[in-house]
Structure formats: structure tokens, C-alpha cells
Coordinates of C-alpha atoms in Angstrom, one line a residue:
M23 CA 14.0 23.5 -89.4
K24 CA 14.4 23.7 -85.7
H25 CA 12.9 20.8 -83.6
V26 CA 11.7 21.8 -80.1
Q27 CA 11.1 19.1 -77.6
L28 CA 8.3 20.2 -75.3
S29 CA 8.5 20.3 -71.5
E30 CA 6.3 21.5 -68.7
E31 CA 7.4 25.1 -69.1
W32 CA 5.9 25.3 -72.5
I33 CA 2.4 24.2 -71.5
H34 CA -0.2 26.2 -69.6
G35 CA -3.6 25.4 -68.2
A36 CA -2.9 21.7 -67.6
V37 CA -3.1 20.2 -64.1
S38 CA -0.5 17.5 -65.0
L39 CA 1.5 16.1 -67.9
E40 CA 2.0 12.5 -68.7
R41 CA 5.1 11.4 -70.6
R42 CA 4.0 8.9 -73.3
G43 CA 7.0 7.7 -75.3
S44 CA 8.5 10.9 -76.9
G45 CA 5.3 12.8 -76.3
L46 CA 3.5 14.7 -73.6
K47 CA -0.2 14.3 -72.8
P48 CA -1.9 17.1 -70.8
W49 CA -4.4 16.2 -68.2
R50 CA -6.9 18.3 -66.2
I51 CA -6.5 16.1 -63.1
P52 CA -3.3 14.7 -61.6
Y53 CA -3.0 11.8 -64.0
A54 CA -1.0 9.7 -61.4
D55 CA -4.3 9.7 -59.4
Y56 CA -6.5 8.8 -62.3
E57 CA -8.3 6.0 -60.4
L58 CA -9.3 8.4 -57.7
Y59 CA -11.5 10.3 -60.2
P60 CA -14.1 7.7 -61.2
P61 CA -15.6 6.9 -63.5
D62 CA -12.7 6.9 -66.1
G63 CA -11.1 10.2 -65.0
I64 CA -14.3 12.3 -64.5
G65 CA -16.3 10.5 -67.1
G66 CA -13.4 10.6 -69.6
K67 CA -13.4 14.4 -69.6
A68 CA -10.2 15.1 -67.6
E69 CA -8.0 14.2 -70.6
I70 CA -9.7 16.7 -72.9
C71 CA -7.6 19.8 -73.6
A72 CA -10.1 22.6 -72.9
G73 CA -8.2 25.7 -71.9
I74 CA -4.8 24.2 -72.4
R75 CA -2.3 26.0 -74.6
L76 CA 1.4 26.2 -75.5
R77 CA 2.9 29.6 -74.7
F78 CA 6.3 30.6 -75.9
Q79 CA 8.3 33.5 -77.3
T80 CA 9.7 33.2 -80.8
D81 CA 10.7 35.2 -83.9
S82 CA 9.8 32.3 -86.2
L83 CA 7.5 33.1 -89.2
F84 CA 6.4 29.4 -89.4
I85 CA 5.1 27.0 -86.8
T86 CA 4.1 23.4 -86.9
L87 CA 2.9 21.4 -84.0
K88 CA 3.1 17.6 -84.2
F89 CA 1.1 15.1 -82.2
E90 CA -0.2 11.6 -82.1
P91 CA -3.0 10.9 -84.5
L92 CA -6.2 12.7 -83.5
T93 CA -9.1 10.4 -82.3
E94 CA -11.6 12.7 -84.0
G95 CA -11.8 16.0 -85.8
A96 CA -10.7 19.1 -83.9
R97 CA -9.6 22.7 -84.2
I98 CA -6.4 24.3 -82.9
D99 CA -5.9 28.1 -82.7
C100 CA -2.7 30.1 -83.0
M101 CA -2.4 33.6 -81.4
A102 CA 0.5 36.0 -81.6
D103 CA 0.7 38.8 -78.9
G104 CA -3.0 38.3 -78.3
N105 CA -4.0 38.6 -81.9
F106 CA -5.6 35.8 -83.9
V107 CA -3.3 34.2 -86.5
G108 CA -5.5 31.3 -87.6
T109 CA -7.3 28.0 -86.9
A110 CA -6.1 24.6 -88.0
D111 CA -9.2 22.6 -88.9
L112 CA -8.2 19.0 -88.6
A113 CA -9.7 15.6 -89.4
A114 CA -9.5 12.5 -87.4
G115 CA -6.1 10.8 -87.9
E116 CA -4.1 14.0 -88.7
M117 CA -0.8 14.4 -86.9
E118 CA 0.2 18.1 -87.4
A119 CA -1.1 21.6 -87.4
A120 CA 0.8 24.4 -89.2
W121 CA 0.7 28.2 -89.4
T122 CA 2.7 30.4 -91.8
D123 CA 3.3 34.1 -92.3
L124 CA 3.3 34.9 -88.6
P125 CA 4.2 38.5 -87.7
S126 CA 7.9 39.3 -87.9
G127 CA 10.1 39.8 -84.9
R128 CA 9.8 38.4 -81.4
K129 CA 6.2 37.8 -80.2
V130 CA 4.5 35.7 -77.6
V131 CA 2.7 32.8 -79.3
E132 CA -0.1 30.8 -77.8
I133 CA -1.4 27.6 -79.4
W134 CA -4.8 26.7 -78.0
L135 CA -5.5 23.0 -78.0
P136 CA -8.9 21.5 -78.8
Q137 CA -11.8 21.7 -76.3
N138 CA -13.4 18.5 -77.5
I139 CA -10.6 15.8 -77.4
G140 CA -7.4 14.9 -75.6
M141 CA -4.1 14.7 -77.4
T142 CA -0.4 13.7 -77.0
L143 CA 2.0 16.4 -78.2
T144 CA 5.3 15.3 -79.8
V145 CA 7.4 18.2 -81.2
L146 CA 7.3 21.8 -82.2
L147 CA 8.9 22.8 -85.5
L148 CA 10.1 26.4 -86.2
D149 CA 12.3 28.2 -88.7
A150 CA 15.8 26.8 -88.7
D151 CA 17.5 29.8 -87.1
A152 CA 14.5 30.9 -84.9
Y153 CA 14.7 32.0 -81.3
A154 CA 12.3 30.1 -79.1
E155 CA 11.8 30.1 -75.3
P156 CA 8.9 29.3 -73.0
A157 CA 7.0 32.4 -72.1
P158 CA 5.9 32.6 -68.4
D159 CA 2.4 33.9 -67.7
T160 CA 2.5 36.3 -64.8
R161 CA -1.2 37.3 -64.9
P162 CA -3.4 36.4 -61.9
K163 CA -4.2 32.7 -61.9
W164 CA -7.9 31.9 -62.5
I165 CA -9.5 28.5 -62.0
T166 CA -13.0 28.0 -63.4
Y167 CA -15.0 24.9 -62.7
G168 CA -18.2 23.9 -64.5
S169 CA -20.1 21.7 -66.9
S170 CA -20.3 21.4 -70.7
I171 CA -21.2 25.1 -70.7
T172 CA -17.7 25.7 -69.4
Q173 CA -16.0 23.1 -71.6
C174 CA -17.7 24.8 -74.6
V175 CA -17.5 22.0 -77.3
A176 CA -19.8 24.1 -79.6
A177 CA -17.6 27.1 -79.6
D178 CA -16.1 28.0 -83.0
S179 CA -12.6 27.1 -81.8
P180 CA -10.6 26.7 -78.6
A181 CA -9.6 30.4 -78.3
Q182 CA -13.3 31.3 -78.7
T183 CA -14.7 29.4 -75.7
W184 CA -16.1 31.7 -73.0
P185 CA -13.3 31.0 -70.5
S186 CA -10.6 31.7 -73.2
I187 CA -12.3 35.0 -74.2
A188 CA -12.9 36.0 -70.6
S189 CA -9.2 35.3 -69.7
S190 CA -8.1 37.5 -72.6
I191 CA -10.4 40.4 -71.7
G192 CA -9.8 40.1 -68.0
G193 CA -6.0 39.6 -68.1
L194 CA -6.2 36.2 -66.4
N195 CA -4.1 33.0 -66.5
L196 CA -6.7 30.3 -67.1
T197 CA -7.1 26.8 -65.8
C198 CA -10.4 25.5 -67.2
L199 CA -12.0 22.6 -65.3
G200 CA -15.1 22.4 -67.4
Y201 CA -16.1 18.7 -67.5
S202 CA -19.0 18.1 -69.8
G203 CA -21.9 16.3 -68.0
N204 CA -19.6 15.8 -65.0
C205 CA -19.8 18.9 -62.8
Q206 CA -21.0 16.9 -59.8
M207 CA -19.2 18.7 -57.0
E208 CA -17.1 15.6 -56.1
P209 CA -14.9 15.9 -53.0
M210 CA -11.9 15.0 -55.1
V211 CA -12.5 17.9 -57.5
A212 CA -12.9 20.2 -54.5
R213 CA -9.5 18.9 -53.2
L214 CA -8.0 19.4 -56.6
I215 CA -9.1 23.1 -56.7
R216 CA -8.0 23.5 -53.1
D217 CA -4.5 22.3 -53.9
L218 CA -4.0 24.3 -57.1
P219 CA -2.5 27.9 -57.0
A220 CA -5.2 30.5 -57.7
D221 CA -5.7 34.2 -57.4
I222 CA -9.4 33.9 -58.2
I223 CA -11.8 30.9 -58.5
S224 CA -15.2 30.6 -60.2
L225 CA -17.6 27.7 -59.8
C226 CA -20.5 27.4 -62.2
L227 CA -22.7 24.9 -60.3
G228 CA -26.0 23.1 -60.6
I229 CA -27.0 22.3 -64.2
N230 CA -25.4 18.8 -64.2
I231 CA -27.0 18.1 -60.8
Y232 CA -30.3 18.7 -62.4
G233 CA -29.6 16.7 -65.6
A234 CA -27.9 13.7 -64.0
E235 CA -30.4 13.6 -61.2
S236 CA -27.4 13.0 -58.9
L237 CA -28.4 14.9 -55.8
S238 CA -31.7 15.2 -54.0
A239 CA -33.0 18.3 -52.3
R240 CA -31.7 16.8 -49.0
A241 CA -28.1 16.6 -50.3
L242 CA -27.8 19.6 -52.6
K243 CA -27.1 22.4 -50.2
S244 CA -24.8 20.4 -48.0
S245 CA -22.8 19.3 -51.1
V246 CA -22.3 22.9 -52.1
I247 CA -21.2 23.9 -48.6
G248 CA -18.8 20.9 -48.5
M249 CA -17.2 21.9 -51.8
L250 CA -16.7 25.5 -50.7
E251 CA -15.4 24.6 -47.3
I252 CA -12.8 22.1 -48.7
I253 CA -11.6 24.8 -51.2
R254 CA -11.3 27.3 -48.3
E255 CA -9.0 25.0 -46.4
K256 CA -6.1 26.4 -48.4
H257 CA -7.7 29.3 -50.3
R258 CA -9.0 31.1 -47.2
N259 CA -9.0 34.6 -48.7
T260 CA -9.0 33.9 -52.4
P261 CA -11.9 35.6 -54.2
L262 CA -14.4 32.8 -54.9
L263 CA -17.2 33.4 -57.4
L264 CA -20.2 31.1 -57.0
I265 CA -22.4 31.2 -60.1
S266 CA -25.8 29.5 -60.4
P267 CA -27.1 28.1 -63.7
I268 CA -27.7 30.4 -66.7
F269 CA -31.2 30.5 -68.1
A270 CA -32.3 27.0 -68.9
S271 CA -35.6 27.2 -70.8
E272 CA -38.1 24.5 -69.8
R273 CA -35.8 23.2 -67.1
E274 CA -36.4 26.3 -65.0
A275 CA -39.8 25.0 -63.8
T276 CA -39.8 21.3 -64.9
P277 CA -39.0 18.9 -62.1
N278 CA -36.5 16.1 -62.7
K279 CA -37.1 12.7 -61.2
L280 CA -35.8 13.9 -57.8
D281 CA -38.3 16.8 -58.0
L282 CA -35.7 19.5 -58.5
T283 CA -36.1 22.4 -60.9
V284 CA -33.3 24.6 -62.0
S285 CA -35.0 27.5 -60.3
F286 CA -34.9 25.6 -57.0
I287 CA -31.2 24.7 -57.5
R288 CA -30.5 28.3 -58.1
E289 CA -32.3 29.3 -54.8
E290 CA -30.3 26.7 -52.8
I291 CA -27.0 27.9 -54.2
A292 CA -27.9 31.5 -53.4
E293 CA -28.8 30.5 -49.8
V294 CA -25.4 28.8 -49.3
A295 CA -23.6 32.0 -50.5
A296 CA -25.7 34.1 -48.0
L297 CA -25.1 31.6 -45.2
L298 CA -21.3 31.6 -45.7
R299 CA -21.0 35.3 -46.1
N300 CA -23.0 35.7 -42.9
R301 CA -20.4 33.5 -41.2
G302 CA -17.7 35.8 -42.3
D303 CA -16.6 34.8 -45.8
Q304 CA -16.5 38.2 -47.4
N305 CA -14.4 37.0 -50.3
L306 CA -17.3 34.8 -51.5
Y307 CA -19.4 36.4 -54.2
Y308 CA -22.7 35.0 -55.5
R309 CA -23.9 35.6 -59.0
D310 CA -27.3 34.6 -60.5
G311 CA -26.4 33.0 -63.8
R312 CA -29.4 34.7 -65.5
E313 CA -27.7 38.0 -65.0
W314 CA -25.0 36.6 -67.3
F315 CA -27.2 34.8 -69.8
S316 CA -30.9 35.4 -69.5
E317 CA -34.2 34.5 -71.1
A318 CA -33.6 37.3 -73.6
D319 CA -30.6 35.3 -74.9
A320 CA -32.5 32.0 -75.4
V321 CA -32.2 32.4 -79.1
H322 CA -28.5 31.4 -78.6
L323 CA -29.4 28.2 -76.8
S324 CA -29.0 25.5 -79.4
D325 CA -31.0 22.9 -77.6
G326 CA -32.6 24.9 -74.8
L327 CA -29.6 24.3 -72.6
H328 CA -26.2 24.7 -74.3
P329 CA -25.2 28.0 -75.9
D330 CA -24.3 28.1 -79.5
A331 CA -21.0 29.5 -80.7
Q332 CA -22.3 33.1 -80.6
G333 CA -23.7 32.4 -77.1
Y334 CA -20.3 31.3 -75.8
K335 CA -18.8 34.5 -77.2
L336 CA -21.5 36.5 -75.3
L337 CA -20.6 34.7 -72.1
G338 CA -16.9 35.5 -72.6
E339 CA -17.4 39.1 -73.4
R340 CA -19.8 39.7 -70.5
F341 CA -17.9 37.8 -67.8
R342 CA -15.8 40.7 -66.6
G343 CA -18.6 43.3 -66.6
R344 CA -21.4 41.1 -65.3
M345 CA -19.7 38.4 -63.1
L346 CA -16.4 40.0 -62.0
E347 CA -17.8 43.5 -61.2
G348 CA -17.1 44.2 -57.5
V349 CA -14.8 41.3 -57.1
V350 CA -11.6 42.4 -55.4
L351 CA -8.4 40.4 -56.2
N352 CA -5.9 40.2 -53.3
S353 CA -2.8 42.3 -54.0

């Protein structure tokens, strides 16, 4: 059996990697700046592995990924040349996930890590005489920022979140910054997106502002403008997709304690997009989230707000046709 010690080249979709003993812990913030992302690293969500995967080329017929004991149950997916191999359904405390009977010959394998927990990876085990090398991802780099609806805890498995599905269909190299309950448009997150390489950026804004009652009508529009302008400091011509909330049932017209409705938030975001386009930002694209997931899809809202597993699949399958239509990537 071949033991492969993992390094940065093997892991995609992470912002940074922390060395913990003999293991590597992926982060979706620069972990060295953890204290600059309060509270507790974006509400504890920055350590969660949503969108993070191992990517390598191998001819092994057998793969085992070892890690520190899981803090709770989770699922890990294995893909080979873009085709589904299997899901490891793991309980809290387990320390390895294994897949057998992979296709023969060399193939690009992706192991998608859980979208509900963080983890520390220790070693990859392959057939004793197997070839194995990191596989670069040369597809256009896509950063997507959002809430729990972008983190997708209720998806069937990590390769079946909407960003994962959309990246596969659209041929994009994903970095998922979906922070459940914590899409608050913080300046530090705007700086993070600004400083990451990207060929396209999408921002799904507004629903956590409503739910957390964190911004008033006075502050909402200026906060959206501020986030976009910070990102534009280094991504001046990068296509930037600004998406307002998907259909949100009773929240559409029910004011929160700051007298904001989701409908009002959507209007404010649309006005920001129009303002900045009128000021010359022709690489900024606005999309009404209801064009992506509408009232007709409400049967797939498990609680009137979060899509169920089928709803997340619909979002992923629709993203290129409904959200990316007309978006021109820079050559």
C-alpha cells in the first residue's frame, strides 16, 4: 500500500492550509488571520470544508483517505474523470473513507470533503504500485460568496451542492465562500475576495441581512456598494455577478425588526447594480434570485427558506443557463 503525504498541490478550493501535527486542515479564510474574522472565524463557518476537494491523477483501483476523528457525521464523495464513484457515509469519530473498484487506467480523481464540518487530513492510501500526482485545475477560477444557501448543508452530499454541480456543468474551478448564517458583507470578506485570484465572482447577498437583522435600510445599500468597490480594487474587469435572494416565502413581505423585507432588500441590491453600471462598471451583472429559484419552486423549500436536496440540484443545474447567460469571461 502506498502512503501519500498531502501538500498544498493536492488540495483545491481552500483559501489556506494549517499544518496540524502530521495533518493538514483546510480553511476558507487565511487561518493565520483568524482573529481578524470575528466571531470565531466567521461564526465558526470558515473551517468547514464546503467546496474543498482533493484533486489528483492516479491509476489506483483503491483509495483510502485518512483524517483526524470526525466531530460529527458527514459524507465524502469520490469522482473519477467527472463521473461519480461513490459516497462515504461516515459517523462521528470515524477516521477514514475508502473507495474500491475505481476505473482502470489513469484518471483524474476528485475527493469532495464535507460541506457541514471541518476536518484535518492525514494521509492518502493507494495501491502499492500506483502512480499518483497532483492534478492542476486549469479551468477558469470562480469564487462564489453567500449564506447557508451557498454552503448547502442539506444537499445529499458535497458533490451535490449547487456550487459543485454548477462548477462541473460550467467548467469552473470552484472556491466556495458560503458561510451559513454569516453572509454579512464584512469588509474583511470583501478584502479576502479582492485578494484571491478569480476569473469570475458571484455574490449571493441579502438573506442573512434580513435574518440576522444586522443592517438597517440606512446602511444596506452603502454596505453593498462598499463590498463591491473593495473587490474592484484588484478585480477591476473581472465579471462580477450580483445575485439577490431567491424566493423566500413569507419573508418576501414580512418586515423584520428593522422594518426590512426580502423584497425591499432585493430592490436595494438591484439599485446598487444599476448605479455602478451607470458609473461605467459594464462587467457587473445583476440577477434577481427569483429568476433562479421562484415561487413555483417553493415545494423544494424545506422550511420556507432553505432548499432541500432536490432544490440544491435545481440551483446547480440552472446556474449556467439562468445566472451566467450573457456573462462574458475575459480571455
